[in-house]
Structure formats: C-alpha cells, structure tokens
PDB file of C-alpha atoms and ligand atoms in Angstrom:
ATOM      1  CA  MET A  21      -0.111   0.042   0.083  1.00 76.00           C
ATOM      2  CA  LYS A  22       1.294   3.376  -0.867  1.00 88.00           C
ATOM      3  CA  LEU A  23      -0.320   6.592   0.800  1.00 95.00           C
ATOM      4  CA  GLU A  24      -0.971   9.815  -1.231  1.00 97.00           C
ATOM      5  CA  GLU A  25       0.874  12.715   0.084  1.00 97.00           C
ATOM      6  CA  LYS A  26      -2.519  14.385   1.095  1.00 98.00           C
ATOM      7  CA  VAL A  27      -3.116  11.390   3.364  1.00 98.00           C
ATOM      8  CA  ILE A  28       0.340  11.471   4.897  1.00 98.00           C
ATOM      9  CA  LEU A  29       0.083  14.956   5.723  1.00 98.00           C
ATOM     10  CA  GLN A  30      -3.430  14.244   7.435  1.00 98.00           C
ATOM     11  CA  TYR A  31      -1.568  11.778   9.597  1.00 98.00           C
ATOM     12  CA  LEU A  32       1.040  14.205  10.332  1.00 98.00           C
ATOM     13  CA  ASP A  33      -1.495  16.650  11.336  1.00 98.00           C
ATOM     14  CA  LYS A  34      -3.140  14.168  13.800  1.00 98.00           C
ATOM     15  CA  ALA A  35       0.177  13.090  15.269  1.00 99.00           C
ATOM     16  CA  ILE A  36       0.795  17.245  15.689  1.00 99.00           C
ATOM     17  CA  LYS A  37      -2.401  17.316  17.464  1.00 98.00           C
ATOM     18  CA  ALA A  38      -1.615  14.266  19.677  1.00 99.00           C
ATOM     19  CA  ARG A  39       1.589  16.147  20.741  1.00 99.00           C
ATOM     20  CA  GLU A  40      -0.198  18.879  22.303  1.00 98.00           C
ATOM     21  CA  GLU A  41      -1.161  16.217  25.230  1.00 98.00           C
ATOM     22  CA  ALA A  42       2.358  15.507  25.981  1.00 99.00           C
ATOM     23  CA  TYR A  43       3.204  15.651  29.783  1.00 99.00           C
ATOM     24  CA  THR A  44       6.795  16.838  29.616  1.00 98.00           C
ATOM     25  CA  PRO A  45       7.709  19.089  32.506  1.00 98.00           C
ATOM     26  CA  TYR A  46      11.334  17.546  32.690  1.00 98.00           C
ATOM     27  CA  SER A  47      12.659  17.566  29.285  1.00 98.00           C
ATOM     28  CA  ASN A  48       9.967  19.932  27.564  1.00 98.00           C
ATOM     29  CA  PHE A  49      10.382  17.738  24.393  1.00 98.00           C
ATOM     30  CA  LYS A  50       7.002  16.723  23.470  1.00 99.00           C
ATOM     31  CA  VAL A  51       6.340  13.969  20.846  1.00 99.00           C
ATOM     32  CA  GLY A  52       2.873  12.881  19.216  1.00 99.00           C
ATOM     33  CA  ALA A  53       1.832   9.620  17.743  1.00 99.00           C
ATOM     34  CA  VAL A  54      -1.165   8.209  15.873  1.00 99.00           C
ATOM     35  CA  LEU A  55      -1.685   4.557  14.694  1.00 99.00           C
ATOM     36  CA  VAL A  56      -4.338   3.067  12.287  1.00 98.00           C
ATOM     37  CA  ASP A  57      -5.006  -0.451  13.155  1.00 98.00           C
ATOM     38  CA  GLU A  58      -5.930  -3.420  10.949  1.00 96.00           C
ATOM     39  CA  ASN A  59      -9.727  -2.499  11.411  1.00 97.00           C
ATOM     40  CA  GLY A  60      -9.082   1.166  10.623  1.00 98.00           C
ATOM     41  CA  VAL A  61      -9.381   2.251  14.292  1.00 98.00           C
ATOM     42  CA  GLU A  62      -7.210   5.153  15.040  1.00 98.00           C
ATOM     43  CA  THR A  63      -5.440   5.474  18.398  1.00 98.00           C
ATOM     44  CA  SER A  64      -3.059   8.659  19.325  1.00 98.00           C
ATOM     45  CA  GLY A  65      -0.521   8.938  22.120  1.00 98.00           C
ATOM     46  CA  ALA A  66       2.113  11.174  23.752  1.00 99.00           C
ATOM     47  CA  ASN A  67       5.066  11.225  25.774  1.00 99.00           C
ATOM     48  CA  ILE A  68       4.233  11.083  29.330  1.00 98.00           C
ATOM     49  CA  GLU A  69       7.197  12.003  31.842  1.00 98.00           C
ATOM     50  CA  ASN A  70       7.854  11.099  35.556  1.00 98.00           C
ATOM     51  CA  ALA A  71       9.738  12.750  38.230  1.00 98.00           C
ATOM     52  CA  SER A  72      11.317   9.345  38.462  1.00 98.00           C
ATOM     53  CA  TYR A  73      12.618   9.903  34.796  1.00 98.00           C
ATOM     54  CA  GLY A  74      13.318   6.291  33.659  1.00 98.00           C
ATOM     55  CA  LEU A  75       9.485   5.888  34.218  1.00 98.00           C
ATOM     56  CA  SER A  76       8.464   8.142  31.408  1.00 98.00           C
ATOM     57  CA  ASN A  77       6.691   6.754  28.589  1.00 98.00           C
ATOM     58  CA  CYS A  78       7.415   7.857  24.915  1.00 98.00           C
ATOM     59  CA  ALA A  79       4.595   8.823  22.647  1.00 99.00           C
ATOM     60  CA  GLU A  80       4.851   5.825  20.326  1.00 98.00           C
ATOM     61  CA  ARG A  81       4.436   3.478  23.367  1.00 98.00           C
ATOM     62  CA  SER A  82       1.431   5.331  24.699  1.00 98.00           C
ATOM     63  CA  ALA A  83      -0.211   4.954  21.594  1.00 98.00           C
ATOM     64  CA  ILE A  84       0.537   1.405  21.066  1.00 98.00           C
ATOM     65  CA  PHE A  85      -0.231   0.493  24.537  1.00 98.00           C
ATOM     66  CA  ALA A  86      -3.534   2.300  24.560  1.00 98.00           C
ATOM     67  CA  ALA A  87      -4.444   0.457  21.389  1.00 98.00           C
ATOM     68  CA  ALA A  88      -3.534  -2.835  22.452  1.00 98.00           C
ATOM     69  CA  SER A  89      -5.095  -2.472  25.454  1.00 98.00           C
ATOM     70  CA  LYS A  90      -8.604  -2.158  23.535  1.00 98.00           C
ATOM     71  CA  GLY A  91      -7.606  -5.105  21.296  1.00 98.00           C
ATOM     72  CA  MET A  92      -5.522  -3.891  18.603  1.00 98.00           C
ATOM     73  CA  ARG A  93      -2.810  -6.501  17.286  1.00 98.00           C
ATOM     74  CA  LYS A  94      -1.563  -5.285  13.881  1.00 98.00           C
ATOM     75  CA  ILE A  95      -0.389  -1.639  12.992  1.00 98.00           C
ATOM     76  CA  LYS A  96      -1.368  -0.655   9.399  1.00 98.00           C
ATOM     77  CA  ILE A  97      -0.021   3.099   9.678  1.00 98.00           C
ATOM     78  CA  ILE A  98       1.926   4.867  12.440  1.00 98.00           C
ATOM     79  CA  ALA A  99       2.978   8.573  12.389  1.00 99.00           C
ATOM     80  CA  VAL A 100       5.282   9.924  14.921  1.00 99.00           C
ATOM     81  CA  VAL A 101       6.100  13.664  14.963  1.00 99.00           C
ATOM     82  CA  ALA A 102       8.297  16.047  17.265  1.00 99.00           C
ATOM     83  CA  ASP A 103       9.932  19.567  17.195  1.00 99.00           C
ATOM     84  CA  THR A 104      12.998  18.434  15.265  1.00 98.00           C
ATOM     85  CA  SER A 105      14.889  19.885  12.310  1.00 98.00           C
ATOM     86  CA  LYS A 106      14.838  16.550  10.468  1.00 98.00           C
ATOM     87  CA  PRO A 107      11.889  13.796  10.765  1.00 98.00           C
ATOM     88  CA  VAL A 108      11.880  12.429  14.153  1.00 98.00           C
ATOM     89  CA  SER A 109      13.958   9.273  14.991  1.00 98.00           C
ATOM     90  CA  PRO A 110      12.203   6.900  17.299  1.00 98.00           C
ATOM     91  CA  CYS A 111      13.952   5.422  20.279  1.00 98.00           C
ATOM     92  CA  GLY A 112      15.388   1.935  20.232  1.00 98.00           C
ATOM     93  CA  ALA A 113      12.849   0.599  22.783  1.00 98.00           C
ATOM     94  CA  CYS A 114       9.896   2.306  20.660  1.00 98.00           C
ATOM     95  CA  ARG A 115      11.430   0.531  17.360  1.00 98.00           C
ATOM     96  CA  GLN A 116      10.962  -2.719  19.267  1.00 98.00           C
ATOM     97  CA  VAL A 117       7.526  -2.240  20.675  1.00 98.00           C
ATOM     98  CA  ILE A 118       6.342  -1.034  17.162  1.00 98.00           C
ATOM     99  CA  LYS A 119       7.858  -4.396  15.768  1.00 98.00           C
ATOM    100  CA  GLU A 120       5.714  -6.355  17.756  1.00 98.00           C
ATOM    101  CA  PHE A 121       2.541  -5.284  16.253  1.00 98.00           C
ATOM    102  CA  ALA A 122       3.935  -4.265  12.904  1.00 98.00           C
ATOM    103  CA  MET A 123       3.235  -6.108   9.514  1.00 97.00           C
ATOM    104  CA  ASP A 124       5.720  -6.243   6.640  1.00 95.00           C
ATOM    105  CA  ASP A 125       3.946  -3.544   4.827  1.00 97.00           C
ATOM    106  CA  THR A 126       3.171  -1.283   7.866  1.00 98.00           C
ATOM    107  CA  ILE A 127       3.729   2.095   6.959  1.00 98.00           C
ATOM    108  CA  ILE A 128       5.876   4.177   9.416  1.00 98.00           C
ATOM    109  CA  ILE A 129       5.655   7.834   8.936  1.00 98.00           C
ATOM    110  CA  LEU A 130       8.237  10.048  10.776  1.00 99.00           C
ATOM    111  CA  GLY A 131       7.697  13.672  10.737  1.00 99.00           C
ATOM    112  CA  ASN A 132       8.434  17.163  12.389  1.00 98.00           C
ATOM    113  CA  LEU A 133       6.193  20.201  12.957  1.00 98.00           C
ATOM    114  CA  LYS A 134       7.252  21.805   9.622  1.00 98.00           C
ATOM    115  CA  LYS A 135       5.977  18.667   7.694  1.00 98.00           C
ATOM    116  CA  ASP A 136       8.888  17.184   6.581  1.00 98.00           C
ATOM    117  CA  TYR A 137       8.669  13.497   6.662  1.00 98.00           C
ATOM    118  CA  LYS A 138      10.147  10.249   5.933  1.00 98.00           C
ATOM    119  CA  ILE A 139       8.248   6.924   4.937  1.00 98.00           C
ATOM    120  CA  MET A 140      10.073   3.699   6.534  1.00 98.00           C
ATOM    121  CA  THR A 141       9.159   0.227   6.613  1.00 98.00           C
ATOM    122  CA  MET A 142       9.768  -1.945   9.835  1.00 98.00           C
ATOM    123  CA  GLU A 143      12.763  -3.673   8.519  1.00 98.00           C
ATOM    124  CA  GLU A 144      14.435  -0.209   7.927  1.00 98.00           C
ATOM    125  CA  LEU A 145      13.435   1.011  11.216  1.00 98.00           C
ATOM    126  CA  LEU A 146      14.629  -2.105  12.917  1.00 98.00           C
ATOM    127  CA  PRO A 147      16.780  -4.263  10.964  1.00 98.00           C
ATOM    128  CA  TYR A 148      17.251  -7.721  12.609  1.00 97.00           C
ATOM    129  CA  GLY A 149      15.111  -6.957  15.531  1.00 96.00           C
ATOM    130  CA  PHE A 150      14.529  -9.320  18.259  1.00 96.00           C
ATOM    131  CA  GLU A 151      11.636 -12.008  17.955  1.00 95.00           C
ATOM    132  CA  LEU A 152      10.497 -15.044  19.258  1.00 96.00           C
TER     133      LEU A 152
HETATM  134  N1  THU B   5      10.660  10.440  23.217  1.00 56.88           N
HETATM  135  C1  THU B   5       9.448   9.963  22.660  1.00 56.88           C
HETATM  136  O1  THU B   5       8.382   9.936  23.131  1.00 56.88           O
HETATM  137  N2  THU B   5       9.698   8.891  21.630  1.00 56.88           N
HETATM  138  C2  THU B   5      11.152   8.674  20.970  1.00 56.88           C
HETATM  139  O2  THU B   5      10.970   7.886  20.394  1.00 56.88           O
HETATM  140  C3  THU B   5      12.034   9.266  21.742  1.00 56.88           C
HETATM  141  C4  THU B   5      11.865  10.224  22.928  1.00 56.88           C
HETATM  142  C5  THU B   5      10.413  11.328  24.598  1.00 56.88           C
HETATM  143  C6  THU B   5      10.733  10.575  25.720  1.00 56.88           C
HETATM  144  C7  THU B   5      10.919  11.806  26.654  1.00 56.88           C
HETATM  145  O3  THU B   5       9.681  12.130  27.046  1.00 56.88           O
HETATM  146  C8  THU B   5      11.299  12.932  25.488  1.00 56.88           C
HETATM  147  O4  THU B   5      11.116  12.333  24.417  1.00 56.88           O
HETATM  148  C9  THU B   5      12.773  13.408  25.778  1.00 56.88           C
HETATM  149  O5  THU B   5      13.784  11.973  25.701  1.00 56.88           O
END
C-alpha cells in the first residue's frame, strides 16, 4: 500500500494534535503519535514523563499500549512527530515495541512540525530486530 501525500499530511496533522497532550515538565520535548490498526481504528498517544525520569513513556508506546489494551494487534500505519530539524527518529525501545505489532507492509511515517517526513518500513527502522 502506498499513501498519497495528502493522506500522509493528514496523519502528520493528527500526530501533531496528539503531541499537544504530551506531559513533559522535565525535558520539555514533546512527541505525538497516531496509529491506525487493521480495522481502521485510530489511536493517538503522547509522551508522558515522570519525576522518576526512567518511568517516562514515549509517545509511540503510549499510543501502542492504549490501542493494544483495546484489542489492536496489527498496525497498518503509524505516524510520529516532534519538533526536530529532520523527521523524528524513534528511540530503540519504541522501535522494538512497534515491531511487536508491525506487519511487513506497515507504513511508518516519521515527521516534524514543518511537515518534513520520511516513510519507513519496519525492516528499515529496526533491521534484525528481536522476535520469538
Ligand atoms: N521520546 C518519545 O516520546 N519518543 C521517542 O521515540 C524518543 C523520545 C520522549 C521521551 C521523553 O519524554 C522525551 O522524548 C525526551 O527524551
């Protein structure tokens, strides 16, 4: 599946909107994510920090855990944005968590607030990722 540019920009807008709910009193670095599952259900997430820094949760994982808690098992599309000069680069932990629910043709949209974007497959984002 290939997404039209208009659709990619719509997902970036949704991730930018989700980013507004980020709770980041420690880093002040806000990240937003939105995913679409195999049934077309959309779920968004933002990063949620904690005074015990290591307990902070990234935007991608917020969206994925919220969706999986409602039954999502396969991600068709996931978009992630932050205020970065180039499209945001998801952390290693999130790459592995996305992989858990990704398919060969999952579309991963990485973007920033200027709407620069980069489309990646799971294999490109996490080559030789761990699986059981
Ligand atoms: N963060 C994300 O939300 N996603 C990533 O992939 C990288 C990092 C968040 C975690 C923390 O709240 C802030 O960005 C700074 O590291």
